[in-house]
Short mmCIF file of C-alpha atoms and ligand atoms in Angstrom, two decimals:
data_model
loop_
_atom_site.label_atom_id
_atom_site.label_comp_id
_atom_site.label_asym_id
_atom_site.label_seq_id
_atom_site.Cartn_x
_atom_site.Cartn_y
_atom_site.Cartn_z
CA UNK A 8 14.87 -6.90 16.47
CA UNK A 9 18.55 -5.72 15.55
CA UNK A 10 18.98 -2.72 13.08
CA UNK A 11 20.40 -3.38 10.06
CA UNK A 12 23.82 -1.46 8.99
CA UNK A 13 25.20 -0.72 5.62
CA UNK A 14 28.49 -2.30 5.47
CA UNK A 15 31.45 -2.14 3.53
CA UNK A 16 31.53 -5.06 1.27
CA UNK A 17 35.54 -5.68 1.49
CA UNK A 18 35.28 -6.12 5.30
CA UNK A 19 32.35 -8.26 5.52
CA UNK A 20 31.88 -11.82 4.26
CA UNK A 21 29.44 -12.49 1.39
CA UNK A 22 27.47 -15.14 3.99
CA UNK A 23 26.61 -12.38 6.11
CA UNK A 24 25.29 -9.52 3.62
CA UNK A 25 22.75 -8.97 1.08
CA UNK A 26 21.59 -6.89 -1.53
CA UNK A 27 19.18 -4.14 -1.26
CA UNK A 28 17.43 -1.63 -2.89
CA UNK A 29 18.40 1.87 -1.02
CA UNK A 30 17.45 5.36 -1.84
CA UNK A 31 19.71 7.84 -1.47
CA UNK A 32 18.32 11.10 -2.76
CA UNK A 33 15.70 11.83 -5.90
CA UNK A 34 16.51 9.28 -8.63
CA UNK A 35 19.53 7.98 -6.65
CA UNK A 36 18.39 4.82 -6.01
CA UNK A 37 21.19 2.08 -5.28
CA UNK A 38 21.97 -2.03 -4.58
CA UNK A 39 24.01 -1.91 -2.03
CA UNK A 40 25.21 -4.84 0.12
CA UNK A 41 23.43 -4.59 3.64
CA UNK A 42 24.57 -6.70 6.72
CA UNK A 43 21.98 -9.61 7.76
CA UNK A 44 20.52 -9.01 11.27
CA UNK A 45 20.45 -11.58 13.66
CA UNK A 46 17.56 -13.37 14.56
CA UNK A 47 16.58 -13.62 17.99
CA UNK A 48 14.26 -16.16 19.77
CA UNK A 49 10.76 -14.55 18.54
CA UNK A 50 12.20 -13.68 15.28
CA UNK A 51 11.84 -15.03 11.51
CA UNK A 52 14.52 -14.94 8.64
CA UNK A 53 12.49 -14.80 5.49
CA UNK A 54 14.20 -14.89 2.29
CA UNK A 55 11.93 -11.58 0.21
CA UNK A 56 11.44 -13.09 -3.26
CA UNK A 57 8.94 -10.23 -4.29
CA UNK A 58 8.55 -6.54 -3.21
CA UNK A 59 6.02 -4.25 -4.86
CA UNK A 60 6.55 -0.81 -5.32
CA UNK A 61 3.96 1.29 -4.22
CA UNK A 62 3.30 5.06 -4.53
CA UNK A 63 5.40 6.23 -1.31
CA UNK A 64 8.14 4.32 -2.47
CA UNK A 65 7.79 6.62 -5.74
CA UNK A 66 7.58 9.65 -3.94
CA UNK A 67 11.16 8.70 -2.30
CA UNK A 68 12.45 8.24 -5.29
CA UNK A 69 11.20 10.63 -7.34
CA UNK A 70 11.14 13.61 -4.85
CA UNK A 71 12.89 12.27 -1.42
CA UNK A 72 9.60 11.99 0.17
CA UNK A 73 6.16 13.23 0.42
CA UNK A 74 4.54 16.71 2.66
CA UNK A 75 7.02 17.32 5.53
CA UNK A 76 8.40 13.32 5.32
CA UNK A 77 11.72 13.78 3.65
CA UNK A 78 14.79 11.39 3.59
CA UNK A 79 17.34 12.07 5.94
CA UNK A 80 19.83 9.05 5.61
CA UNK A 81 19.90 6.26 3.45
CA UNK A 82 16.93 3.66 3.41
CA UNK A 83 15.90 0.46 1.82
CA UNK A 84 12.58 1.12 0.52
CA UNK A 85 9.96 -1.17 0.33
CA UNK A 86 6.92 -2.29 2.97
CA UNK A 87 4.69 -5.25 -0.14
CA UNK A 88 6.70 -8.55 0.40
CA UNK A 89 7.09 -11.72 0.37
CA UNK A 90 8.75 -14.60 0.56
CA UNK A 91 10.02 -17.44 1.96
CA UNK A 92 11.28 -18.40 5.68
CA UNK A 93 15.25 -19.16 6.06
CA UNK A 94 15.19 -20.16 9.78
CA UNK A 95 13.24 -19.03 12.79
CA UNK A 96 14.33 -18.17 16.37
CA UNK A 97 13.54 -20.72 19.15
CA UNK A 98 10.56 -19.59 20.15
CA UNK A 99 8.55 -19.70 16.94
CA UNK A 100 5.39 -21.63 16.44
CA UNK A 101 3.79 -20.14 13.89
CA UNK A 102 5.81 -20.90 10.89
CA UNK A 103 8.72 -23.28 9.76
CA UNK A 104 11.67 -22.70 7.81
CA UNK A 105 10.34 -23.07 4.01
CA UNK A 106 7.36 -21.58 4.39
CA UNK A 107 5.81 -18.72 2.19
CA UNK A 108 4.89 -15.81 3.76
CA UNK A 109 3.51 -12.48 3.06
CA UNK A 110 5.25 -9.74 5.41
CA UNK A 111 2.97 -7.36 7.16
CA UNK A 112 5.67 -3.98 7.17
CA UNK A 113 3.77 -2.88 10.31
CA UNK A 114 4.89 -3.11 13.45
CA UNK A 115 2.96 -1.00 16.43
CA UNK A 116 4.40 -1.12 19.79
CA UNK A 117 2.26 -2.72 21.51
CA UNK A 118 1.63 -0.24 24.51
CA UNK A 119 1.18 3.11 23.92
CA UNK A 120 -2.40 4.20 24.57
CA UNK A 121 -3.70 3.92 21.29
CA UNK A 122 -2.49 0.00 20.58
CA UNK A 123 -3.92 -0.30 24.09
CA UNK A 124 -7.60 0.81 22.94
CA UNK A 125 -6.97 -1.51 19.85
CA UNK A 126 -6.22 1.35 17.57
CA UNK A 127 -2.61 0.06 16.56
CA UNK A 128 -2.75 1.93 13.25
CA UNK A 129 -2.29 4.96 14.78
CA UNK A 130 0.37 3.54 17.62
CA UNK A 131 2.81 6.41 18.63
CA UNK A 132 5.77 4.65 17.81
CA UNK A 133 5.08 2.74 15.07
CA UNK A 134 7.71 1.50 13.13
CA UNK A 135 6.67 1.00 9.45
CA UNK A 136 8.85 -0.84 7.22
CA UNK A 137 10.80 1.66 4.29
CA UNK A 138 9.12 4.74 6.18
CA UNK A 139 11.39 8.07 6.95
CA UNK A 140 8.50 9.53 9.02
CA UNK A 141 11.08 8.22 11.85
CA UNK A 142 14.76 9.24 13.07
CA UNK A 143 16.34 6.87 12.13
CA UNK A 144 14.48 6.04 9.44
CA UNK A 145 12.74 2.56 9.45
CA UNK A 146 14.32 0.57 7.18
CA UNK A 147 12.30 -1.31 4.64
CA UNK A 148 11.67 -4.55 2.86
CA UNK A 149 13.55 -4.18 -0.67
CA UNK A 150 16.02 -6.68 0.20
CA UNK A 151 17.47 -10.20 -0.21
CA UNK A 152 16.66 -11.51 3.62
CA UNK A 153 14.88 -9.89 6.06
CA UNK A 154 14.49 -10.83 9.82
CA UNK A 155 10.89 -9.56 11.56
CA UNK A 156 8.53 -10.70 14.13
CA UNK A 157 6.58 -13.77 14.16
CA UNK A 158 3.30 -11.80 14.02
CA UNK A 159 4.61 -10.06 11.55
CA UNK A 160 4.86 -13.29 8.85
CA UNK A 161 1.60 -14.78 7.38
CA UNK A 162 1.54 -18.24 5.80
CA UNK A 163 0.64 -18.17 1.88
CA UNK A 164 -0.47 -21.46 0.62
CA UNK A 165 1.68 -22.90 -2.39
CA UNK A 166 -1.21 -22.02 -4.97
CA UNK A 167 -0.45 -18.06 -4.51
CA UNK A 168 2.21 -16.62 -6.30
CA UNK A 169 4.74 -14.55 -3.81
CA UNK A 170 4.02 -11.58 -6.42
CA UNK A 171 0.79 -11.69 -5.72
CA UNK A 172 1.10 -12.31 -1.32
CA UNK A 173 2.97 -8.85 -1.93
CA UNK A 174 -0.30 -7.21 -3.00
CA UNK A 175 -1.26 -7.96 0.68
CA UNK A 176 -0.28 -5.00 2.09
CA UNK A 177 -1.99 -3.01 -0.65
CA UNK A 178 -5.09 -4.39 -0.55
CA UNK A 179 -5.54 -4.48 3.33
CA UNK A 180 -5.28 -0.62 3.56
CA UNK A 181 -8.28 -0.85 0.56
CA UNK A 182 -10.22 -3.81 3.24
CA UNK A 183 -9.70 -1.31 5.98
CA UNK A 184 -10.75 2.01 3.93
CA UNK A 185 -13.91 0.05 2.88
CA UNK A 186 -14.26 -0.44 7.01
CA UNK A 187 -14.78 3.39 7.27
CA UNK A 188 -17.10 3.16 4.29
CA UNK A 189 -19.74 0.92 6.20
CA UNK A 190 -21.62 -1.88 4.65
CA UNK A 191 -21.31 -1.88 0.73
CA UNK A 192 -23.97 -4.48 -0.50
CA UNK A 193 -26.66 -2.56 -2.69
CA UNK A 194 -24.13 0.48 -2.57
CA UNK A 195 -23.52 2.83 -5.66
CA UNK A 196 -20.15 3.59 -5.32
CA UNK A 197 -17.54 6.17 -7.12
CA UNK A 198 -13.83 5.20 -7.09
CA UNK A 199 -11.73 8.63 -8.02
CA UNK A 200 -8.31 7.87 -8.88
CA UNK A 201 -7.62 4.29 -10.49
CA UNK A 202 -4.11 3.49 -9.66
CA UNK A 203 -3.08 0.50 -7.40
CA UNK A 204 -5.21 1.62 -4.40
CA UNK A 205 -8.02 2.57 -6.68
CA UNK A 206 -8.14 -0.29 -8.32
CA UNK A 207 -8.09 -2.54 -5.34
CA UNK A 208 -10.73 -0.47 -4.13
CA UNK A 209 -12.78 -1.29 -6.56
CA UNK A 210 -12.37 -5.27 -6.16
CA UNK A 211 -13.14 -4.69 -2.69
CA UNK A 212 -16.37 -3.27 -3.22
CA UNK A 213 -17.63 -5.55 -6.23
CA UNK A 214 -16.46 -8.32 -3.79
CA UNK A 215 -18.65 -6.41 -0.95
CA UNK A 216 -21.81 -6.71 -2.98
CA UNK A 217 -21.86 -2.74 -4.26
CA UNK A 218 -24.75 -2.36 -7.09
CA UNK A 219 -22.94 -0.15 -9.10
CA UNK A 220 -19.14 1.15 -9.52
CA UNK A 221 -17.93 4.17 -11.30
CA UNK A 222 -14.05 4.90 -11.57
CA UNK A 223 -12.53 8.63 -12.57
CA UNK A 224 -8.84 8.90 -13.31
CA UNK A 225 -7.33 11.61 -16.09
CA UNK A 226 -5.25 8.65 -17.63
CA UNK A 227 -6.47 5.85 -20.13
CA UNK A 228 -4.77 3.13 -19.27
CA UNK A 229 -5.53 2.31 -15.94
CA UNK A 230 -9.55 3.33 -16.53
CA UNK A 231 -9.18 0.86 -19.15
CA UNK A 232 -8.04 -1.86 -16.32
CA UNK A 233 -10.80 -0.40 -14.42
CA UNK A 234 -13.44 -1.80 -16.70
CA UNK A 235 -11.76 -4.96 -16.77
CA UNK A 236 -11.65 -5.53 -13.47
CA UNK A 237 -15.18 -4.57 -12.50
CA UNK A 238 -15.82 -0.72 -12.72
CA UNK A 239 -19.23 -0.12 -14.42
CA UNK A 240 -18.12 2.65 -16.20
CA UNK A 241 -14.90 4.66 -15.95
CA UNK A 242 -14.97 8.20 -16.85
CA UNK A 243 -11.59 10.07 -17.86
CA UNK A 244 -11.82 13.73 -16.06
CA UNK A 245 -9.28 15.33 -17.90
CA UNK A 246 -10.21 14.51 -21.38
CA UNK A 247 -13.91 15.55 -19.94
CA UNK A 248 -14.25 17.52 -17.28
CA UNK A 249 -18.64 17.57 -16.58
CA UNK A 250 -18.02 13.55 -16.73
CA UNK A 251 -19.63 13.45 -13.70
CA UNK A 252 -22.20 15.86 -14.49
CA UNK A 253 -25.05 13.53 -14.80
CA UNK A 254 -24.33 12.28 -11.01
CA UNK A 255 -25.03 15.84 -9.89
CA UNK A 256 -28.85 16.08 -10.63
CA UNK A 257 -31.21 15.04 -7.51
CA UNK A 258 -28.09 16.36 -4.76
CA UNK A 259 -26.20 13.76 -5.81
CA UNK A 260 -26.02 10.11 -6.52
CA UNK A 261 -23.36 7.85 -5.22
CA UNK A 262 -23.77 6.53 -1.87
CA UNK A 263 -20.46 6.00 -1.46
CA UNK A 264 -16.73 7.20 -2.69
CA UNK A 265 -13.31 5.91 -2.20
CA UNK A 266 -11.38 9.07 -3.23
CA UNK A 267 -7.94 7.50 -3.67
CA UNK A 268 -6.31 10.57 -5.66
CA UNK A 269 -5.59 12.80 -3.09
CA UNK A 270 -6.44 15.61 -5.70
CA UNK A 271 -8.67 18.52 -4.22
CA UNK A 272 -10.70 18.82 -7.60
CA UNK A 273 -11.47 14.88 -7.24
CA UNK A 274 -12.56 15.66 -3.74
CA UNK A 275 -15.03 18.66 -4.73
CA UNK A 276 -16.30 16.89 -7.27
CA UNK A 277 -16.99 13.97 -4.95
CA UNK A 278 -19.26 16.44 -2.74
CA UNK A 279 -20.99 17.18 -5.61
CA UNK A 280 -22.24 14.00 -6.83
CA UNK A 281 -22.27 12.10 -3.44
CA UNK A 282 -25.98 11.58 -2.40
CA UNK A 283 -27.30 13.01 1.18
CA UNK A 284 -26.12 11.18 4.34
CA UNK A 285 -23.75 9.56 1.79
CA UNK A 286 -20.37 8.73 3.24
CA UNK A 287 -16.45 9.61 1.53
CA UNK A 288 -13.74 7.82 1.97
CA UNK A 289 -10.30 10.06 1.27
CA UNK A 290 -7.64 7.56 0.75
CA UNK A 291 -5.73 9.55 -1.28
CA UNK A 292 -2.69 11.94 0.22
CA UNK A 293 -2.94 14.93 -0.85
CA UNK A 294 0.20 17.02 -1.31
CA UNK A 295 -1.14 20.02 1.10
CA UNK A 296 -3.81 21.99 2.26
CA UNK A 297 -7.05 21.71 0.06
CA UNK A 298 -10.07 24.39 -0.18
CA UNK A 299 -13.69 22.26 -0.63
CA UNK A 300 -16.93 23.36 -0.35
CA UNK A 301 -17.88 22.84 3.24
CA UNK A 302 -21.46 24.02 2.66
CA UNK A 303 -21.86 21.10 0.65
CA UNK A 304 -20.54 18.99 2.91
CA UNK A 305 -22.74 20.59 5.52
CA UNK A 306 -26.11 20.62 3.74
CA UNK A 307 -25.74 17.31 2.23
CA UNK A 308 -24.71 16.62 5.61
CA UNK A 309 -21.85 14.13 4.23
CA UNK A 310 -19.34 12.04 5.99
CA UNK A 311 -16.05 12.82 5.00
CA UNK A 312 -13.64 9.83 6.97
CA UNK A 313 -10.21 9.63 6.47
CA UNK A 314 -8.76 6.05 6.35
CA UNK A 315 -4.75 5.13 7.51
CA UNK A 316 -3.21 2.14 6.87
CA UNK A 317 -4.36 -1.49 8.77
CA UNK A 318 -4.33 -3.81 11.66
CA UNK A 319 -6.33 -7.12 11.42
CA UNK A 320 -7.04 -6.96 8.00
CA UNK A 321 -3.63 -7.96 6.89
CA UNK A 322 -4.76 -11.27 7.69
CA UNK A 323 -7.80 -11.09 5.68
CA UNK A 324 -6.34 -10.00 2.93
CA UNK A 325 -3.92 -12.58 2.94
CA UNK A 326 -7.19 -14.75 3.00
CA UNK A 327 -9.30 -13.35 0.37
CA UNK A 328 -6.14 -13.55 -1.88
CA UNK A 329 -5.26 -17.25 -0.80
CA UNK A 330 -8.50 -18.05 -1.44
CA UNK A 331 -8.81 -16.19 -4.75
CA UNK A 332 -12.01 -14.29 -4.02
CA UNK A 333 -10.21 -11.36 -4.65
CA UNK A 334 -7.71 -11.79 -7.44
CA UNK A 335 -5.19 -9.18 -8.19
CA UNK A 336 -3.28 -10.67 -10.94
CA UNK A 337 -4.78 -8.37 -13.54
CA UNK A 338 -3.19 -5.46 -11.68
CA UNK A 339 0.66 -6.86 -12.17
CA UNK A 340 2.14 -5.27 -14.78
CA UNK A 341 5.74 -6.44 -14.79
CA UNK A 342 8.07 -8.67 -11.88
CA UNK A 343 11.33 -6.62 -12.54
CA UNK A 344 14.51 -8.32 -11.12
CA UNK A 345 16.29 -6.35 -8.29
CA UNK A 346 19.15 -5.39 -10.46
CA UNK A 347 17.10 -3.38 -12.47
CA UNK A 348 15.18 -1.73 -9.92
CA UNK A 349 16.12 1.83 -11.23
CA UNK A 350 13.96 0.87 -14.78
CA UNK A 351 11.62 -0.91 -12.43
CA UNK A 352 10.63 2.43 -10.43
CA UNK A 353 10.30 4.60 -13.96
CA UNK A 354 8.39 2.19 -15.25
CA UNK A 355 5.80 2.04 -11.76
CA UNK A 356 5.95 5.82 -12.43
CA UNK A 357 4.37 5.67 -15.95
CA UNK A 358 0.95 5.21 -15.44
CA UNK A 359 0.19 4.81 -19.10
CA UNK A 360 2.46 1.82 -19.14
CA UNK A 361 2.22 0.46 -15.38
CA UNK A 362 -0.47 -0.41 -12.30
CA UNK A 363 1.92 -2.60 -10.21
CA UNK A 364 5.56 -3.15 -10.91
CA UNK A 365 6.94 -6.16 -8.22
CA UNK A 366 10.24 -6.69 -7.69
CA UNK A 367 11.94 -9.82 -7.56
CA UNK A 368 14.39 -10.31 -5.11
ZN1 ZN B 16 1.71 1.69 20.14
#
């Protein structure tokens, strides 16, 4: 696959560029016209007609990255999209030109020793779409047209709305977190932190058969989308912080938490109310080193499991959503056009205003 290269607009013809949404530095976020790679014989042109903007893409752009991942060059941001495919190289079977797709931004390589014992997630040269964890950076899918892999594009029947293919991505790093978690059916379940991820979490396990779901967040708004979307009850933590004091008694009573803040005092409070042998999920990045109680983890004899991004479950995903048995659609919150991407990433930033902000492209 070629590697795209900001051009200068006066020496390149209009056929051959697109727009794109590139970060620069905090709050410099830019269209810029970006030269169209070529495709080659195993690749696919897809015209992106929705990109949603997900809480690493906010970290670029609000602090030029996240931990020790910091922007070193310019990059399109962007790794939830869809769209539709332009043209495809010769040796393509899989899809045709005008068919929708939902993108999976994740491409392992295929033969390092850990896609070789099936573990492609954690591949040693992974190249993830709009990621700077790379030199150079891996350019991402907040553009016009983008050219990827045949595996890489998943057919969307015409009943799903591309804005809602791009919550693919999303919600196969929740299928593949709830993997970790075991089976769910019968399961009482705490969900800490009810943004995007959260929230998908908690559609995953109402759709896994989990008894009982409680969400924690310290904002209003999205505990409010919580309830609506299948949360039992949905506690705010900063407006009350012994919320969860009535799931301490007994050494604890969820069998299971998706702890998708990444805050250490959602964490220690998850030991706390998380039942023996019980099992937690930690979704969430935190910003640095955290200090938990490790005897509870020990006594209780817990299983804290850390969860990192996909493999097959793009595919379900793309299934479930198809199919509607998961349906996301009360998680959009606005499809912003590309041109107004800057308003588009303060808004995703304002969680008492936004869950998902798409972007159409
Ligand atoms: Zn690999």
């Amino acid at each position: 696959m070629s590697v795209e290269r900001f051009i200068d607009p006066t020496t390149v013809p209009r056929s051959h560029a697109m727009k794109a949404a590139v970060i620069h530095a905090p709050r410099d976020l830019r269209i810029e016209e970006v030269e169209i790679p070529a495709v080659g014989p195993n690749d696919v042109k897809v015209r992106i007609r929705a990109g949603g903007i997900c809480g690493s893409d906010l970290h670029y752009y609000q602090h030029g990255g996240f931990g020790t991942v910091r922007l070193q060059q310019p990059m399109i941001l962007g790794h939830e999209i869809a769209g539709e495919v332009m043209e495809v190289g010769s040796a393509v079977t899989r899809v045709r030109p005008g068919d929708r797709v939902a993108v999976n931004p994740s491409q392992p390589c295929g033969h390092c020793r850990f896609c070789l014992e099936g573990k492609p997630n954690h591949c040693l040269e992974m190249r993830f779409y709009g990621s700077a964890m790379r030199m150079p950076h891996v350019q991402g899918g907040f553009r016009e047209v983008l050219v990827c892999g045949e595996a890489q594009a998943l057919p969307v029947p015409t009943g799903l709305a591309l804005e809602l293919a791009a919550f693919a991505e999303p919600l196969s790093v929740c299928l593949h977190a709830a993997r970790q978690a075991g089976p769910l059916l019968g399961k009482r379940v705490l969900v800490t932190g009810t943004g995007p991820i959260g929230a998908l979490a908690i559609l995953v396990a109402r759709q896994a058969g989990a008894r009982e779901i409680v969400a924690t967040d310290i904002t209003d708004t999205p505990l409010a989308l919580a309830r609506k979307i299948g949360a039992d009850i949905a506690l705010n933590t900063a407006s009350d912080t012994d919320a969860l004091a009535p799931f301490k008694a007994d050494k604890g009573y969820f069998d299971t938490v998706f702890e998708a803040s990444g805050s250490a005092a959602a964490l220690t409070g998850a030991l706390d109310v998380t039942r023996p042998t019980g099992t937690i999920v930690q979704l969430g990045l935190g910003g640095g080193p955290m200090t938990l109680p490790v005897n509870l983890l020990v006594a209780k004899e817990i299983n804290l499991r850390g969860t990192f991004r996909f493999h097959e479950e793009f595919a379900w995903a793309v299934d479930f959503l198809a199919a509607g048995t998961i349906d996301v659609s009360p998680l959009l919150t606005e499809v912003v056009p590309l041109a107004e991407a800057v308003r588009g990433f303060e808004l995703a930033g304002d969680r008492s205003r936004a869950m998902k902000v798409v972007l159409a492209l």
